[in-house]
Short mmCIF file of C-alpha atoms in Angstrom, two decimals:
data_model
loop_
_atom_site.label_atom_id
_atom_site.label_comp_id
_atom_site.label_asym_id
_atom_site.label_seq_id
_atom_site.Cartn_x
_atom_site.Cartn_y
_atom_site.Cartn_z
CA UNK A 194 42.42 -14.23 18.05
CA UNK A 195 38.95 -14.66 19.52
CA UNK A 196 36.70 -17.27 17.91
CA UNK A 197 33.29 -18.76 18.54
CA UNK A 198 31.39 -15.58 19.33
CA UNK A 199 27.67 -15.95 19.81
CA UNK A 200 25.57 -13.36 18.06
CA UNK A 201 23.56 -11.41 20.63
CA UNK A 202 20.57 -9.12 20.50
CA UNK A 203 22.36 -5.95 21.55
CA UNK A 204 21.12 -2.42 21.08
CA UNK A 205 21.57 -0.88 17.66
CA UNK A 206 21.77 2.65 16.39
CA UNK A 207 18.29 3.06 14.94
CA UNK A 208 15.82 5.92 15.36
CA UNK A 209 13.39 5.66 18.23
CA UNK A 210 9.93 4.32 17.54
CA UNK A 211 8.45 7.79 17.87
CA UNK A 212 10.43 8.97 14.87
CA UNK A 213 8.66 6.42 12.70
CA UNK A 214 5.44 8.40 13.01
CA UNK A 215 6.77 11.78 11.93
CA UNK A 216 5.25 13.24 8.80
CA UNK A 217 8.64 13.73 7.24
CA UNK A 218 10.81 11.88 4.83
CA UNK A 219 12.16 8.77 6.52
CA UNK A 220 15.81 7.94 6.35
CA UNK A 221 17.06 4.41 5.87
CA UNK A 222 17.83 2.59 9.08
CA UNK A 223 21.42 1.70 9.77
CA UNK A 224 21.91 -1.71 11.33
CA UNK A 225 25.60 -1.39 12.13
CA UNK A 226 26.73 -0.41 15.58
CA UNK A 227 29.93 0.81 17.10
CA UNK A 228 32.68 -1.78 17.03
CA UNK A 229 33.16 -3.63 20.33
CA UNK A 230 36.11 -5.61 21.63
CA UNK A 231 33.99 -8.61 22.55
CA UNK A 232 31.25 -8.84 19.91
CA UNK A 233 31.04 -8.88 16.11
CA UNK A 234 30.18 -5.67 14.30
CA UNK A 235 26.88 -6.66 12.64
CA UNK A 236 23.46 -6.73 14.21
CA UNK A 237 21.26 -9.78 14.54
CA UNK A 238 19.26 -10.31 11.31
CA UNK A 239 15.97 -11.14 13.08
CA UNK A 240 15.73 -7.76 14.82
CA UNK A 241 17.18 -5.98 11.80
CA UNK A 242 14.55 -7.55 9.56
CA UNK A 243 11.78 -6.51 11.93
CA UNK A 244 13.00 -2.90 11.90
CA UNK A 245 13.19 -2.97 8.11
CA UNK A 246 9.63 -4.30 7.82
CA UNK A 247 8.35 -1.65 10.25
CA UNK A 248 10.11 1.16 8.41
CA UNK A 249 8.85 -0.09 5.01
CA UNK A 250 5.28 -0.24 6.33
CA UNK A 251 5.46 3.30 7.72
CA UNK A 252 6.84 4.57 4.40
CA UNK A 253 3.97 2.80 2.61
CA UNK A 254 1.41 4.64 4.72
CA UNK A 255 3.08 7.95 3.80
CA UNK A 256 3.33 7.27 0.07
CA UNK A 257 0.76 9.06 -2.11
CA UNK A 258 -1.72 6.81 -3.87
CA UNK A 259 -3.79 7.70 -6.89
CA UNK A 260 -6.96 5.96 -5.71
CA UNK A 261 -8.22 3.61 -3.06
CA UNK A 262 -8.26 0.29 -4.90
CA UNK A 263 -8.38 -3.43 -4.03
CA UNK A 264 -4.71 -3.69 -5.01
CA UNK A 265 -3.82 -0.96 -2.51
CA UNK A 266 -5.72 -2.75 0.26
CA UNK A 267 -4.19 -6.13 -0.58
CA UNK A 268 -0.70 -4.62 -0.65
CA UNK A 269 -1.16 -3.00 2.75
CA UNK A 270 -2.57 -6.18 4.30
CA UNK A 271 0.31 -8.23 2.88
CA UNK A 272 2.90 -5.82 4.28
CA UNK A 273 1.15 -5.84 7.65
CA UNK A 274 1.05 -9.63 7.68
CA UNK A 275 4.77 -9.85 6.92
CA UNK A 276 5.55 -7.45 9.75
CA UNK A 277 3.52 -9.43 12.27
CA UNK A 278 5.05 -12.69 11.05
CA UNK A 279 8.50 -11.20 11.63
CA UNK A 280 7.38 -10.20 15.13
CA UNK A 281 6.27 -13.78 15.80
CA UNK A 282 9.63 -15.08 14.57
CA UNK A 283 11.39 -12.72 16.96
CA UNK A 284 9.31 -13.97 19.89
CA UNK A 285 10.25 -17.55 18.97
CA UNK A 286 13.96 -16.73 19.00
CA UNK A 287 15.81 -18.23 22.01
CA UNK A 288 17.74 -15.04 22.76
CA UNK A 289 14.44 -13.14 22.90
CA UNK A 290 12.87 -15.67 25.28
CA UNK A 291 15.85 -15.84 27.65
CA UNK A 292 15.39 -12.31 29.14
CA UNK A 293 11.73 -13.06 29.86
CA UNK A 294 12.61 -16.37 31.48
CA UNK A 295 15.29 -14.71 33.61
CA UNK A 296 12.78 -12.06 34.63
CA UNK A 297 10.42 -14.80 35.83
CA UNK A 298 13.13 -16.77 37.64
CA UNK A 299 13.97 -13.69 39.71
CA UNK A 300 10.63 -14.05 41.45
CA UNK A 301 8.74 -11.33 39.56
CA UNK A 302 5.07 -12.21 39.32
CA UNK A 303 4.41 -9.69 36.54
CA UNK A 304 6.03 -9.87 33.11
CA UNK A 305 8.44 -7.26 31.84
CA UNK A 306 6.96 -3.86 31.09
CA UNK A 307 7.49 -4.09 27.34
CA UNK A 308 5.99 -7.61 27.24
CA UNK A 309 2.90 -6.50 29.16
CA UNK A 310 2.48 -3.53 26.82
CA UNK A 311 2.85 -5.81 23.80
CA UNK A 312 0.13 -8.11 25.14
CA UNK A 313 -2.26 -5.17 25.51
CA UNK A 314 -1.42 -3.73 22.08
CA UNK A 315 -1.86 -7.07 20.31
CA UNK A 316 -5.21 -7.52 22.03
CA UNK A 317 -6.37 -4.05 20.94
CA UNK A 318 -5.25 -4.67 17.36
CA UNK A 319 -6.97 -8.04 17.26
CA UNK A 320 -10.20 -6.54 18.65
CA UNK A 321 -10.09 -3.74 16.07
CA UNK A 322 -9.60 -6.12 13.16
CA UNK A 323 -12.32 -8.40 14.53
CA UNK A 324 -14.76 -5.47 14.70
CA UNK A 325 -13.83 -4.46 11.15
CA UNK A 326 -14.47 -7.99 9.91
CA UNK A 327 -18.02 -7.85 11.29
CA UNK A 328 -18.51 -4.34 9.92
CA UNK A 329 -17.38 -5.41 6.45
CA UNK A 330 -19.90 -8.26 6.42
CA UNK A 331 -22.68 -5.79 7.22
CA UNK A 332 -21.30 -3.35 4.64
CA UNK A 333 -21.56 -5.94 1.88
CA UNK A 334 -25.26 -6.30 2.66
CA UNK A 335 -25.70 -2.52 2.55
CA UNK A 336 -23.93 -2.35 -0.80
CA UNK A 337 -26.20 -5.06 -2.19
CA UNK A 338 -29.21 -3.10 -0.89
CA UNK A 339 -28.00 0.11 -2.56
CA UNK A 340 -27.26 -1.75 -5.80
CA UNK A 341 -30.80 -3.17 -5.87
CA UNK A 342 -32.29 0.26 -5.15
CA UNK A 343 -30.37 1.80 -8.04
CA UNK A 344 -31.39 -0.99 -10.38
CA UNK A 345 -35.07 -0.65 -9.44
CA UNK A 346 -34.95 3.17 -9.28
CA UNK A 347 -36.25 3.12 -5.71
CA UNK A 348 -35.27 6.47 -4.20
CA UNK A 349 -36.56 5.76 -0.68
CA UNK A 350 -34.72 2.44 -0.47
CA UNK A 351 -31.54 4.05 -1.79
CA UNK A 352 -31.75 6.84 0.79
CA UNK A 353 -32.15 4.32 3.64
CA UNK A 354 -29.16 2.28 2.43
CA UNK A 355 -26.98 5.38 2.13
CA UNK A 356 -27.91 6.56 5.62
CA UNK A 357 -26.87 3.17 7.01
CA UNK A 358 -23.61 3.38 5.08
CA UNK A 359 -22.87 6.80 6.54
CA UNK A 360 -23.30 5.40 10.05
CA UNK A 361 -20.97 2.52 9.19
CA UNK A 362 -18.42 4.99 7.80
CA UNK A 363 -18.43 6.89 11.08
CA UNK A 364 -17.76 3.65 12.97
CA UNK A 365 -14.79 2.89 10.70
CA UNK A 366 -13.46 6.41 11.19
CA UNK A 367 -13.66 6.00 14.97
CA UNK A 368 -11.74 2.71 14.77
CA UNK A 369 -9.07 4.38 12.62
CA UNK A 370 -8.79 7.23 15.12
CA UNK A 371 -8.41 4.76 18.01
CA UNK A 372 -5.62 2.93 16.19
CA UNK A 373 -3.83 6.20 15.46
CA UNK A 374 -3.96 6.97 19.18
CA UNK A 375 -2.57 3.49 19.85
CA UNK A 376 0.34 4.08 17.49
CA UNK A 377 1.24 7.38 19.17
CA UNK A 378 0.84 5.86 22.64
CA UNK A 379 3.07 2.93 21.70
CA UNK A 380 5.73 5.27 20.34
CA UNK A 381 5.68 7.38 23.51
CA UNK A 382 5.99 4.29 25.69
CA UNK A 383 8.84 2.82 23.65
CA UNK A 384 11.50 4.93 25.38
CA UNK A 385 10.14 3.96 28.80
CA UNK A 386 10.22 0.25 27.98
CA UNK A 387 13.71 0.51 26.51
CA UNK A 388 14.99 2.38 29.57
CA UNK A 389 13.47 -0.24 31.87
CA UNK A 390 15.29 -2.99 29.96
CA UNK A 391 18.57 -1.10 29.63
CA UNK A 392 20.32 -3.41 32.10
CA UNK A 393 20.35 -6.16 29.46
CA UNK A 394 21.31 -5.22 25.92
CA UNK A 395 19.35 -8.08 24.37
CA UNK A 396 16.14 -7.18 26.18
CA UNK A 397 16.51 -3.51 25.23
CA UNK A 398 16.93 -4.44 21.57
CA UNK A 399 13.85 -6.66 21.66
CA UNK A 400 11.79 -3.95 23.40
CA UNK A 401 12.86 -1.37 20.80
CA UNK A 402 12.02 -3.66 17.87
CA UNK A 403 8.66 -4.65 19.36
CA UNK A 404 7.70 -0.99 19.92
CA UNK A 405 8.59 -0.09 16.33
CA UNK A 406 6.56 -3.03 14.99
CA UNK A 407 3.53 -2.11 17.12
CA UNK A 408 3.62 1.52 15.97
CA UNK A 409 3.85 0.51 12.31
CA UNK A 410 1.06 -2.08 12.60
CA UNK A 411 -1.32 0.38 14.28
CA UNK A 412 -0.52 3.15 11.77
CA UNK A 413 -1.02 0.86 8.75
CA UNK A 414 -4.30 -0.53 10.12
CA UNK A 415 -5.56 3.01 10.73
CA UNK A 416 -4.62 3.99 7.16
CA UNK A 417 -6.51 1.04 5.67
CA UNK A 418 -9.63 1.66 7.78
CA UNK A 419 -9.65 5.40 7.10
CA UNK A 420 -9.14 4.82 3.38
CA UNK A 421 -12.06 2.40 3.28
CA UNK A 422 -14.33 4.88 5.07
CA UNK A 423 -13.26 7.68 2.73
CA UNK A 424 -13.85 5.56 -0.37
CA UNK A 425 -17.29 4.54 0.87
CA UNK A 426 -18.28 8.15 1.59
CA UNK A 427 -17.04 9.40 -1.78
CA UNK A 428 -18.81 6.62 -3.69
CA UNK A 429 -22.14 7.71 -2.21
CA UNK A 430 -21.90 11.13 -3.83
CA UNK A 431 -20.85 12.60 -7.14
CA UNK A 432 -17.10 12.41 -7.50
CA UNK A 433 -15.31 15.77 -7.35
CA UNK A 434 -11.65 16.18 -8.29
CA UNK A 435 -9.47 17.49 -5.49
CA UNK A 436 -6.13 19.28 -5.94
CA UNK A 437 -4.74 17.17 -3.08
CA UNK A 438 -5.55 13.86 -4.77
CA UNK A 439 -2.15 13.64 -6.48
CA UNK A 440 -0.02 14.41 -3.44
CA UNK A 441 -1.88 13.00 -0.43
CA UNK A 442 -2.75 9.42 0.41
CA UNK A 443 -6.48 8.60 0.15
CA UNK A 444 -6.34 7.34 3.74
CA UNK A 445 -5.76 10.95 4.90
CA UNK A 446 -8.05 12.90 2.57
CA UNK A 447 -11.53 13.54 3.90
CA UNK A 448 -14.49 12.77 1.72
CA UNK A 449 -15.62 15.46 -0.70
CA UNK A 450 -18.28 17.72 0.85
CA UNK A 451 -20.96 16.67 -1.64
CA UNK A 452 -23.60 14.52 0.00
CA UNK A 453 -25.90 11.99 -1.54
CA UNK A 454 -28.83 14.35 -0.86
CA UNK A 455 -27.78 16.58 -3.78
CA UNK A 456 -27.86 13.66 -6.21
CA UNK A 457 -31.19 12.49 -4.85
CA UNK A 458 -32.77 15.94 -5.22
CA UNK A 459 -31.36 16.32 -8.71
CA UNK A 460 -32.78 12.93 -9.66
CA UNK A 461 -36.18 13.92 -8.25
CA UNK A 462 -36.20 17.21 -10.19
CA UNK A 463 -35.49 15.38 -13.44
CA UNK A 464 -38.25 12.89 -12.69
CA UNK A 465 -40.72 15.72 -12.09
CA UNK A 466 -39.62 17.42 -15.33
CA UNK A 467 -40.10 14.23 -17.33
CA UNK A 468 -43.53 13.64 -15.77
CA UNK A 469 -44.56 17.20 -16.58
CA UNK A 470 -43.41 16.75 -20.16
CA UNK A 471 -45.48 13.57 -20.50
CA UNK A 472 -48.62 15.16 -19.08
CA UNK A 473 -48.37 18.32 -21.14
CA UNK A 474 -50.37 18.51 -24.35
CA UNK A 475 -50.69 21.00 -27.12
CA UNK A 476 -48.43 22.51 -29.75
CA UNK A 477 -45.41 22.59 -27.46
CA UNK A 478 -45.57 18.91 -26.55
CA UNK A 479 -43.44 17.79 -29.49
CA UNK A 480 -40.83 20.39 -28.65
CA UNK A 481 -40.44 18.91 -25.16
CA UNK A 482 -39.71 15.40 -26.42
CA UNK A 483 -35.97 16.10 -26.93
CA UNK A 484 -35.84 17.52 -23.41
CA UNK A 485 -37.38 14.31 -22.05
CA UNK A 486 -34.93 12.16 -23.98
CA UNK A 487 -32.01 14.27 -22.79
CA UNK A 488 -33.11 14.00 -19.15
CA UNK A 489 -33.55 10.24 -19.42
CA UNK A 490 -30.14 9.85 -21.03
CA UNK A 491 -28.43 11.94 -18.36
CA UNK A 492 -30.22 10.05 -15.59
CA UNK A 493 -29.23 6.70 -17.08
CA UNK A 494 -25.59 7.75 -17.38
CA UNK A 495 -25.47 8.86 -13.75
CA UNK A 496 -27.20 5.69 -12.63
CA UNK A 497 -24.69 3.52 -14.49
CA UNK A 498 -21.80 5.55 -13.05
CA UNK A 499 -23.19 5.08 -9.53
CA UNK A 500 -23.52 1.33 -10.08
CA UNK A 501 -19.93 1.21 -11.32
CA UNK A 502 -18.75 3.00 -8.17
CA UNK A 503 -20.67 0.50 -6.07
CA UNK A 504 -19.04 -2.43 -7.86
CA UNK A 505 -15.61 -0.90 -7.33
CA UNK A 506 -16.36 -0.39 -3.65
CA UNK A 507 -17.55 -3.99 -3.36
CA UNK A 508 -14.18 -5.17 -4.71
CA UNK A 509 -12.40 -3.01 -2.12
CA UNK A 510 -14.58 -4.41 0.66
CA UNK A 511 -13.83 -7.99 -0.40
CA UNK A 512 -10.09 -7.25 -0.49
CA UNK A 513 -10.26 -5.59 2.93
CA UNK A 514 -12.24 -8.50 4.35
CA UNK A 515 -9.66 -11.03 3.14
CA UNK A 516 -6.80 -8.89 4.42
CA UNK A 517 -8.38 -8.39 7.85
CA UNK A 518 -8.95 -12.14 8.11
CA UNK A 519 -5.27 -12.88 7.48
CA UNK A 520 -4.04 -10.10 9.78
CA UNK A 521 -6.40 -11.23 12.55
CA UNK A 522 -4.98 -14.75 12.44
CA UNK A 523 -1.39 -13.51 12.55
CA UNK A 524 -2.22 -11.23 15.49
CA UNK A 525 -3.74 -14.12 17.42
CA UNK A 526 -0.71 -16.31 16.66
CA UNK A 527 1.68 -13.58 17.84
CA UNK A 528 -0.20 -13.08 21.11
CA UNK A 529 -0.37 -16.83 21.74
CA UNK A 530 3.37 -17.10 21.12
CA UNK A 531 4.06 -14.35 23.65
CA UNK A 532 1.74 -15.96 26.20
CA UNK A 533 3.56 -19.27 25.75
CA UNK A 534 6.86 -17.54 26.46
CA UNK A 535 5.51 -15.80 29.55
CA UNK A 536 3.77 -18.89 30.93
CA UNK A 537 6.08 -20.77 33.33
CA UNK A 538 6.72 -24.44 32.60
CA UNK A 539 6.32 -26.82 35.54
#
């Protein structure tokens, strides 16, 4: 009877990283492998936990959400932080560091292909979250400017603030598109990295888990950024119900094609009507008083609704700012951990 087996990071029967990005219903991962004569039948819990976190994060990005809310942003950032923390724990594991050390002792000046790809992906993710942090700080100033313009009924100031917000929304959309490309590129390169590390079962398992985590992190970040841009664009215009709102995530639904110009022109027409009613005199002046009161009441209701949308968007921006701060720190820690593993000790 064989005793004293050491648990190893061998390959497991899980879907490839590219399958995590399919727009289909995801099946639960199976972390049991074919029975071997020399090793136990269960997979290492560190890699299994990383695959579970990646799969849960991908499923979260596919789940329909009723509205883009601060709770949704905080939940996504927390899931993303847990995934990256699990990735850091995997890089700290001795059986994950040993293949990289052996690769260096063989005289190879460059790190393994999957490790080099992970360094680049972590750097891109950290740069994206750093850019979003700066953009969110500027967005809070724009929201304060729009709030002041609504409170003071300054149409020109409101139009300038909304134009700046539209430019910021386009920047967020471009960042989300870049991260989606990163997730697809990481999934396509996962099979290459796994094949390059196929000589060692432990290294292949680590490469597979790292590729899955990178795909999930990029996809979740893109969903959060796209959702924030969509919520900002929709808050600048009159809200229109969409038949897709109950079945599609807000991170994937484009903003309603109703621009802030329509609201601004409607506001200006009501202002002109009220001014004309005040200047008019004669027998029909008293009959126009109810019309003036009705216009003022409607304008006040729309102004209060717009201010409420701005306050809701401010809460989402604060939640996204806090989440990006936490994710940025975890990304930096993960990249530093990998650099420490790859740096030779003299």
